[in-house]
Amino acid sequence: MTSLATVGESLRDGIELLRSSGSESPRLDAELLLASAIAADRTALLAHPEWQVGSDAAASYRAALIRRSRGEPVAYIRGLKEFYGMAFMADRRALIPRPETERLVELAEREVGRRLTAAPRGADARQLRIVDVGTGGGAIVVSLAAWVRRRGFAPDVELIATDASPDSLQLARENAVAHGVADLVDFIEADLLPAASGGSPPAPPSAGRFDLVLANLPYVPTDAIGGLPIAASFEPRAALDGGPDGLAIVRRLLERLLASLNVDGIALIEIGADQADRVREAVMGQLPGWSCDVERDLSGQPRVARIRPAPRDPAGPRAEPLGAAR
Ligand code: GLN
């Protein structure tokens, strides 16, 4: 019988293997994979290098290291990715949530908070309608829904999430269930926005419109996909490929905003760091008179385009936020 290795020894071996196979973060990767194999916290594992790793755990750690050394992202191997302080299930059905996308959630929360607290809301105030377009594994809509619930805003908000891929929608639903917000979000299979619903009596013109459109669509130029880290080759290509200049799908969404956004609504769209000028041009061309400014992410890169219709009265101040009318 061979003797069991300790946590410290296992980490050293794993780091060495991953470094030689070209990982950019061999230490972090090995720590996450070992923690997952022994079902412990990463911090507990760092505090206890003397712990012995059982043979089953050692075997699953070894299998995980081999997958990682072949380029598979740690998130898919663990089946988990932290995003916005929450743990999301991650697998090949959808793109792995990226830290830069947390900025979009932050901006969405700010918008919702502002609109719902700007003035006392009467009992007849309608709900804010929010859609997360191309939700993938649901990171944006689920973290927003969890915040909405914590803040007590659930009765005031209608949340919809769409995706063209039934597989990724299923993962998004699983994440919504895991975070206790499945009752707050409608998941709809759709190309970008859900088809406007008919119905009788006819709904008021604003019924199908949204106050907030959120989107992290594929925006990597087709030719740049080959140059992404190998980990990206394990992700669904359809979640990354944004056409020749990366903005083909964003432009298709812009085209639909005219009919889908309320007059005082706003769209928050994630973009590539070098796409700010082109997205402004696209808005000017496709939505004359609308405004587009670009927010930076936590690493200082241009990341979220904030797009809104022209104010109703061009001579007056900016459109009042919903609910602020006196
Ligand atoms: N930021 C991602 C990447 O570079 C792209 C995400 C996307 O296309 N929405 O891998």
Short mmCIF file of C-alpha atoms and ligand atoms in Angstrom, two decimals:
data_model
loop_
_atom_site.label_atom_id
_atom_site.label_comp_id
_atom_site.label_asym_id
_atom_site.label_seq_id
_atom_site.Cartn_x
_atom_site.Cartn_y
_atom_site.Cartn_z
CA MET A 1 0.00 0.00 0.00
CA THR A 2 1.40 3.39 -0.94
CA SER A 3 1.29 6.09 1.68
CA LEU A 4 -1.08 9.01 1.29
CA ALA A 5 0.23 12.34 0.11
CA THR A 6 -0.38 15.47 2.15
CA VAL A 7 -2.21 18.56 0.94
CA GLY A 8 1.09 20.43 0.72
CA GLU A 9 2.73 17.73 -1.40
CA SER A 10 -0.31 17.38 -3.64
CA LEU A 11 -0.37 21.11 -4.26
CA ARG A 12 3.32 21.20 -5.13
CA ASP A 13 2.91 18.35 -7.62
CA GLY A 14 -0.19 19.90 -9.16
CA ILE A 15 1.37 23.35 -9.51
CA GLU A 16 4.39 21.85 -11.21
CA LEU A 17 2.26 19.86 -13.65
CA LEU A 18 0.07 22.83 -14.52
CA ARG A 19 3.00 25.19 -14.87
CA SER A 20 4.69 22.87 -17.32
CA SER A 21 1.48 22.50 -19.30
CA GLY A 22 1.21 26.27 -19.73
CA SER A 23 -1.45 27.39 -17.26
CA GLU A 24 -1.25 31.11 -16.50
CA SER A 25 -2.35 30.57 -12.91
CA PRO A 26 -0.96 27.16 -11.86
CA ARG A 27 -1.10 27.81 -8.11
CA LEU A 28 -4.66 29.09 -8.01
CA ASP A 29 -5.82 26.34 -10.38
CA ALA A 30 -4.23 23.59 -8.28
CA GLU A 31 -5.66 25.02 -5.07
CA LEU A 32 -9.17 25.23 -6.49
CA LEU A 33 -9.00 21.73 -7.93
CA LEU A 34 -7.61 20.15 -4.77
CA ALA A 35 -10.13 21.99 -2.60
CA SER A 36 -12.87 20.68 -4.83
CA ALA A 37 -11.48 17.10 -4.73
CA ILE A 38 -11.35 17.01 -0.93
CA ALA A 39 -14.59 19.01 -0.60
CA ALA A 40 -12.96 21.67 1.54
CA ASP A 41 -12.61 25.40 1.43
CA ARG A 42 -9.54 26.73 -0.33
CA THR A 43 -8.58 28.65 2.82
CA ALA A 44 -8.90 25.52 4.98
CA LEU A 45 -6.64 23.71 2.60
CA LEU A 46 -4.01 26.46 2.76
CA ALA A 47 -4.16 26.39 6.55
CA HIS A 48 -3.61 22.62 6.67
CA PRO A 49 -0.76 21.54 4.40
CA GLU A 50 -0.30 18.54 6.70
CA TRP A 51 -3.74 17.04 5.99
CA GLN A 52 -3.61 13.71 4.22
CA VAL A 53 -5.45 13.39 0.94
CA GLY A 54 -7.55 10.21 0.82
CA SER A 55 -7.12 7.91 -2.15
CA ASP A 56 -10.49 8.73 -3.77
CA ALA A 57 -9.81 12.44 -3.45
CA ALA A 58 -6.30 11.94 -4.80
CA ALA A 59 -7.71 10.12 -7.83
CA SER A 60 -10.25 12.82 -8.61
CA TYR A 61 -7.60 15.54 -8.10
CA ARG A 62 -5.33 13.73 -10.54
CA ALA A 63 -8.15 13.45 -13.11
CA ALA A 64 -8.92 17.17 -12.67
CA LEU A 65 -5.25 18.10 -13.16
CA ILE A 66 -5.15 16.13 -16.38
CA ARG A 67 -8.26 17.88 -17.71
CA ARG A 68 -6.80 21.27 -16.77
CA SER A 69 -3.43 20.44 -18.32
CA ARG A 70 -5.30 19.88 -21.59
CA GLY A 71 -6.68 23.41 -21.42
CA GLU A 72 -10.15 22.87 -19.99
CA PRO A 73 -11.18 25.82 -17.79
CA VAL A 74 -11.13 25.28 -14.03
CA ALA A 75 -14.77 26.42 -13.82
CA TYR A 76 -15.94 23.53 -16.02
CA ILE A 77 -13.85 21.01 -14.09
CA ARG A 78 -15.20 22.20 -10.74
CA GLY A 79 -18.65 22.77 -12.27
CA LEU A 80 -18.67 26.08 -10.48
CA LYS A 81 -17.71 29.72 -10.90
CA GLU A 82 -17.93 32.56 -8.40
CA PHE A 83 -19.63 35.65 -9.76
CA TYR A 84 -20.73 38.71 -7.84
CA GLY A 85 -20.18 36.93 -4.54
CA MET A 86 -22.34 33.95 -5.51
CA ALA A 87 -21.48 30.45 -6.71
CA PHE A 88 -22.86 29.63 -10.15
CA MET A 89 -22.99 26.20 -11.72
CA ALA A 90 -20.91 26.25 -14.87
CA ASP A 91 -20.63 23.69 -17.64
CA ARG A 92 -20.25 23.46 -21.38
CA ARG A 93 -23.85 24.49 -21.97
CA ALA A 94 -22.92 28.16 -21.47
CA LEU A 95 -20.16 30.74 -21.30
CA ILE A 96 -18.40 30.95 -17.93
CA PRO A 97 -19.36 34.16 -16.14
CA ARG A 98 -16.55 36.73 -16.34
CA PRO A 99 -15.59 39.18 -13.60
CA GLU A 100 -15.98 42.18 -15.93
CA THR A 101 -19.68 41.36 -16.27
CA GLU A 102 -20.15 42.10 -12.57
CA ARG A 103 -20.00 45.78 -13.58
CA LEU A 104 -23.14 45.32 -15.66
CA VAL A 105 -25.00 43.86 -12.68
CA GLU A 106 -23.81 46.74 -10.51
CA LEU A 107 -25.12 49.30 -13.02
CA ALA A 108 -28.41 47.42 -13.36
CA GLU A 109 -28.91 47.43 -9.59
CA ARG A 110 -28.24 51.14 -9.50
CA GLU A 111 -30.88 51.75 -12.20
CA VAL A 112 -33.47 49.58 -10.52
CA GLY A 113 -32.78 51.10 -7.10
CA ARG A 114 -33.03 54.63 -8.48
CA ARG A 115 -36.28 53.96 -10.27
CA LEU A 116 -37.94 52.22 -7.36
CA THR A 117 -36.88 54.63 -4.65
CA ALA A 118 -37.07 57.93 -6.54
CA ALA A 119 -40.56 58.56 -5.19
CA PRO A 120 -43.15 56.71 -3.11
CA ARG A 121 -44.76 54.20 -5.40
CA GLY A 122 -48.54 54.11 -5.42
CA ALA A 123 -50.37 50.80 -5.12
CA ASP A 124 -51.18 51.02 -8.83
CA ALA A 125 -47.61 51.64 -9.95
CA ARG A 126 -46.74 49.15 -12.64
CA GLN A 127 -43.83 46.80 -12.32
CA LEU A 128 -40.45 47.60 -13.83
CA ARG A 129 -39.95 45.28 -16.79
CA ILE A 130 -36.42 43.98 -17.10
CA VAL A 131 -34.97 41.59 -19.67
CA ASP A 132 -31.59 39.88 -19.71
CA VAL A 133 -30.96 39.15 -23.39
CA GLY A 134 -28.81 36.10 -24.09
CA THR A 135 -28.68 35.09 -20.46
CA GLY A 136 -26.39 32.07 -21.00
CA GLY A 137 -25.99 30.40 -17.62
CA GLY A 138 -28.05 33.14 -16.02
CA ALA A 139 -25.35 34.93 -14.00
CA ILE A 140 -26.69 38.42 -14.70
CA VAL A 141 -30.38 37.80 -14.17
CA VAL A 142 -29.93 35.48 -11.20
CA SER A 143 -27.62 37.82 -9.32
CA LEU A 144 -29.94 40.74 -10.07
CA ALA A 145 -32.95 38.70 -8.92
CA ALA A 146 -31.21 37.75 -5.68
CA TRP A 147 -30.50 41.44 -5.03
CA VAL A 148 -34.08 42.39 -5.92
CA ARG A 149 -35.35 39.87 -3.38
CA ARG A 150 -32.93 40.99 -0.65
CA ARG A 151 -33.97 44.60 -1.15
CA GLY A 152 -37.67 43.72 -0.96
CA PHE A 153 -38.25 44.89 -4.55
CA ALA A 154 -39.63 41.57 -5.81
CA PRO A 155 -43.27 42.75 -6.10
CA ASP A 156 -42.17 45.79 -8.13
CA VAL A 157 -40.11 44.01 -10.73
CA GLU A 158 -40.80 41.66 -13.63
CA LEU A 159 -37.71 39.77 -14.75
CA ILE A 160 -37.37 37.96 -18.06
CA ALA A 161 -34.32 36.16 -19.43
CA THR A 162 -33.92 34.96 -23.00
CA ASP A 163 -31.50 32.79 -24.87
CA ALA A 164 -31.49 31.14 -28.26
CA SER A 165 -29.96 28.00 -26.75
CA PRO A 166 -32.35 25.73 -24.83
CA ASP A 167 -29.34 24.10 -23.16
CA SER A 168 -27.99 27.30 -21.68
CA LEU A 169 -31.52 28.32 -20.62
CA GLN A 170 -31.75 25.06 -18.73
CA LEU A 171 -28.49 25.84 -16.91
CA ALA A 172 -29.80 29.33 -16.15
CA ARG A 173 -32.97 27.81 -14.66
CA GLU A 174 -30.86 25.49 -12.53
CA ASN A 175 -28.91 28.46 -11.26
CA ALA A 176 -32.12 30.34 -10.51
CA VAL A 177 -33.39 27.36 -8.52
CA ALA A 178 -30.08 27.03 -6.66
CA HIS A 179 -30.29 30.67 -5.61
CA GLY A 180 -33.97 30.57 -4.69
CA VAL A 181 -35.15 33.00 -7.38
CA ALA A 182 -36.76 30.67 -9.92
CA ASP A 183 -40.14 32.20 -9.05
CA LEU A 184 -38.89 35.68 -9.97
CA VAL A 185 -37.57 35.02 -13.46
CA ASP A 186 -39.30 33.92 -16.66
CA PHE A 187 -36.90 32.06 -18.91
CA ILE A 188 -37.86 32.27 -22.56
CA GLU A 189 -36.24 30.66 -25.59
CA ALA A 190 -35.95 33.49 -28.08
CA ASP A 191 -33.68 35.14 -30.57
CA LEU A 192 -32.77 38.26 -28.55
CA LEU A 193 -36.16 39.57 -27.40
CA PRO A 194 -39.34 37.61 -26.89
CA ALA A 195 -41.92 38.06 -29.63
CA ALA A 196 -44.43 40.75 -28.66
CA SER A 197 -47.40 38.98 -27.14
CA GLY A 198 -50.80 39.56 -28.71
CA GLY A 199 -53.86 38.98 -26.56
CA SER A 200 -57.29 40.39 -25.95
CA PRO A 201 -58.20 42.85 -24.74
CA PRO A 202 -55.26 44.40 -26.52
CA ALA A 203 -52.48 45.29 -24.14
CA PRO A 204 -51.51 48.96 -23.79
CA PRO A 205 -48.70 50.00 -26.12
CA SER A 206 -46.16 49.99 -23.29
CA ALA A 207 -47.02 46.46 -22.18
CA GLY A 208 -44.46 44.78 -24.37
CA ARG A 209 -41.79 47.36 -23.74
CA PHE A 210 -38.97 47.13 -21.24
CA ASP A 211 -37.62 49.63 -18.75
CA LEU A 212 -34.29 47.92 -18.61
CA VAL A 213 -32.62 45.82 -21.29
CA LEU A 214 -29.46 44.03 -20.14
CA ALA A 215 -27.23 42.11 -22.49
CA ASN A 216 -23.91 40.35 -22.56
CA LEU A 217 -24.07 39.11 -26.14
CA PRO A 218 -21.30 37.44 -28.11
CA TYR A 219 -18.93 40.27 -29.11
CA VAL A 220 -15.63 38.67 -30.05
CA PRO A 221 -14.73 39.24 -33.73
CA THR A 222 -14.81 35.87 -35.55
CA ASP A 223 -11.15 36.15 -36.52
CA ALA A 224 -10.10 36.83 -32.91
CA ILE A 225 -11.67 33.68 -31.49
CA GLY A 226 -8.69 31.54 -32.46
CA GLY A 227 -6.44 33.89 -30.48
CA LEU A 228 -8.38 33.55 -27.21
CA PRO A 229 -6.83 31.43 -24.44
CA ILE A 230 -7.31 27.71 -25.06
CA ALA A 231 -9.88 27.59 -22.24
CA ALA A 232 -12.28 29.55 -24.46
CA SER A 233 -12.23 26.72 -27.02
CA PHE A 234 -14.23 24.65 -24.49
CA GLU A 235 -16.99 27.27 -24.37
CA PRO A 236 -19.91 27.41 -26.81
CA ARG A 237 -18.67 29.27 -29.85
CA ALA A 238 -22.09 30.80 -30.36
CA ALA A 239 -21.66 32.59 -27.02
CA LEU A 240 -18.49 34.32 -28.20
CA ASP A 241 -18.74 34.83 -31.96
CA GLY A 242 -19.90 38.36 -32.69
CA GLY A 243 -19.32 38.26 -36.45
CA PRO A 244 -16.69 40.06 -38.55
CA ASP A 245 -16.18 43.06 -36.22
CA GLY A 246 -17.74 41.54 -33.10
CA LEU A 247 -20.78 43.81 -33.13
CA ALA A 248 -23.10 41.98 -35.51
CA ILE A 249 -25.39 40.72 -32.76
CA VAL A 250 -25.23 43.92 -30.73
CA ARG A 251 -26.38 45.79 -33.86
CA ARG A 252 -29.29 43.38 -34.26
CA LEU A 253 -30.32 44.16 -30.69
CA LEU A 254 -29.98 47.93 -31.27
CA GLU A 255 -32.32 47.54 -34.23
CA ARG A 256 -34.98 46.15 -31.93
CA LEU A 257 -34.63 48.68 -29.13
CA LEU A 258 -36.78 51.30 -30.85
CA ALA A 259 -39.82 49.07 -30.51
CA SER A 260 -38.81 47.42 -27.24
CA LEU A 261 -37.56 50.08 -24.86
CA ASN A 262 -39.82 52.43 -22.94
CA VAL A 263 -39.29 56.15 -23.55
CA ASP A 264 -37.49 56.47 -20.24
CA GLY A 265 -35.99 53.01 -20.46
CA ILE A 266 -32.34 52.19 -20.72
CA ALA A 267 -30.22 49.46 -22.25
CA LEU A 268 -26.97 48.30 -20.65
CA ILE A 269 -24.91 46.30 -23.13
CA GLU A 270 -21.54 44.72 -22.44
CA ILE A 271 -18.93 45.41 -25.12
CA GLY A 272 -15.27 44.70 -25.82
CA ALA A 273 -12.76 47.20 -24.45
CA ASP A 274 -11.92 48.44 -27.95
CA GLN A 275 -15.52 48.69 -29.20
CA ALA A 276 -16.69 51.90 -27.48
CA ASP A 277 -16.31 54.17 -30.53
CA ARG A 278 -17.90 51.68 -32.89
CA VAL A 279 -20.84 51.10 -30.60
CA ARG A 280 -21.42 54.87 -30.33
CA GLU A 281 -21.34 55.09 -34.12
CA ALA A 282 -23.78 52.22 -34.40
CA VAL A 283 -26.18 53.93 -31.99
CA MET A 284 -25.92 57.24 -33.89
CA GLY A 285 -26.60 55.48 -37.16
CA GLN A 286 -29.37 53.15 -36.03
CA LEU A 287 -31.04 55.19 -33.31
CA PRO A 288 -30.70 58.86 -34.29
CA GLY A 289 -30.97 61.21 -31.32
CA TRP A 290 -30.44 58.49 -28.73
CA SER A 291 -27.58 58.75 -26.29
CA CYS A 292 -24.79 56.28 -25.68
CA ASP A 293 -22.14 56.55 -23.03
CA VAL A 294 -19.72 53.87 -22.01
CA GLU A 295 -18.92 52.81 -18.45
CA ARG A 296 -15.62 51.24 -17.49
CA ASP A 297 -15.22 47.96 -15.66
CA LEU A 298 -13.24 47.42 -12.44
CA SER A 299 -9.98 47.09 -14.36
CA GLY A 300 -10.57 50.47 -16.00
CA GLN A 301 -11.55 49.15 -19.45
CA PRO A 302 -14.54 50.49 -21.38
CA ARG A 303 -17.11 47.74 -20.85
CA VAL A 304 -20.79 48.66 -20.62
CA ALA A 305 -22.65 50.82 -23.15
CA ARG A 306 -25.56 52.71 -21.61
CA ILE A 307 -28.05 53.50 -24.34
CA ARG A 308 -31.26 55.45 -23.99
CA PRO A 309 -33.86 57.17 -26.14
CA ALA A 310 -33.86 60.90 -26.65
CA PRO A 311 -35.80 62.78 -23.95
CA ARG A 312 -39.41 63.40 -24.94
CA ASP A 313 -39.05 67.18 -24.75
CA PRO A 314 -35.71 68.15 -26.27
CA ALA A 315 -35.92 71.61 -24.66
CA GLY A 316 -36.65 70.24 -21.22
CA PRO A 317 -34.49 68.37 -18.77
CA ARG A 318 -33.64 64.72 -19.22
CA ALA A 319 -36.59 62.35 -18.97
CA GLU A 320 -37.61 61.84 -15.34
CA PRO A 321 -36.97 58.40 -13.99
CA LEU A 322 -40.04 56.21 -13.80
CA GLY A 323 -42.07 56.89 -10.69
CA ALA A 324 -40.54 60.30 -10.07
CA ALA A 325 -43.37 62.28 -11.62
CA ARG A 326 -45.03 64.63 -9.19
N1 GLN B 1 -15.17 38.99 -22.47
C1 GLN B 1 -15.30 37.71 -23.10
C2 GLN B 1 -13.98 37.19 -23.60
O1 GLN B 1 -13.15 37.95 -24.04
C3 GLN B 1 -16.27 37.75 -24.26
C4 GLN B 1 -17.63 37.64 -23.77
C5 GLN B 1 -18.64 37.87 -24.84
O2 GLN B 1 -18.44 37.70 -26.03
N2 GLN B 1 -19.79 38.26 -24.40
O3 GLN B 1 -13.72 36.01 -23.53
#
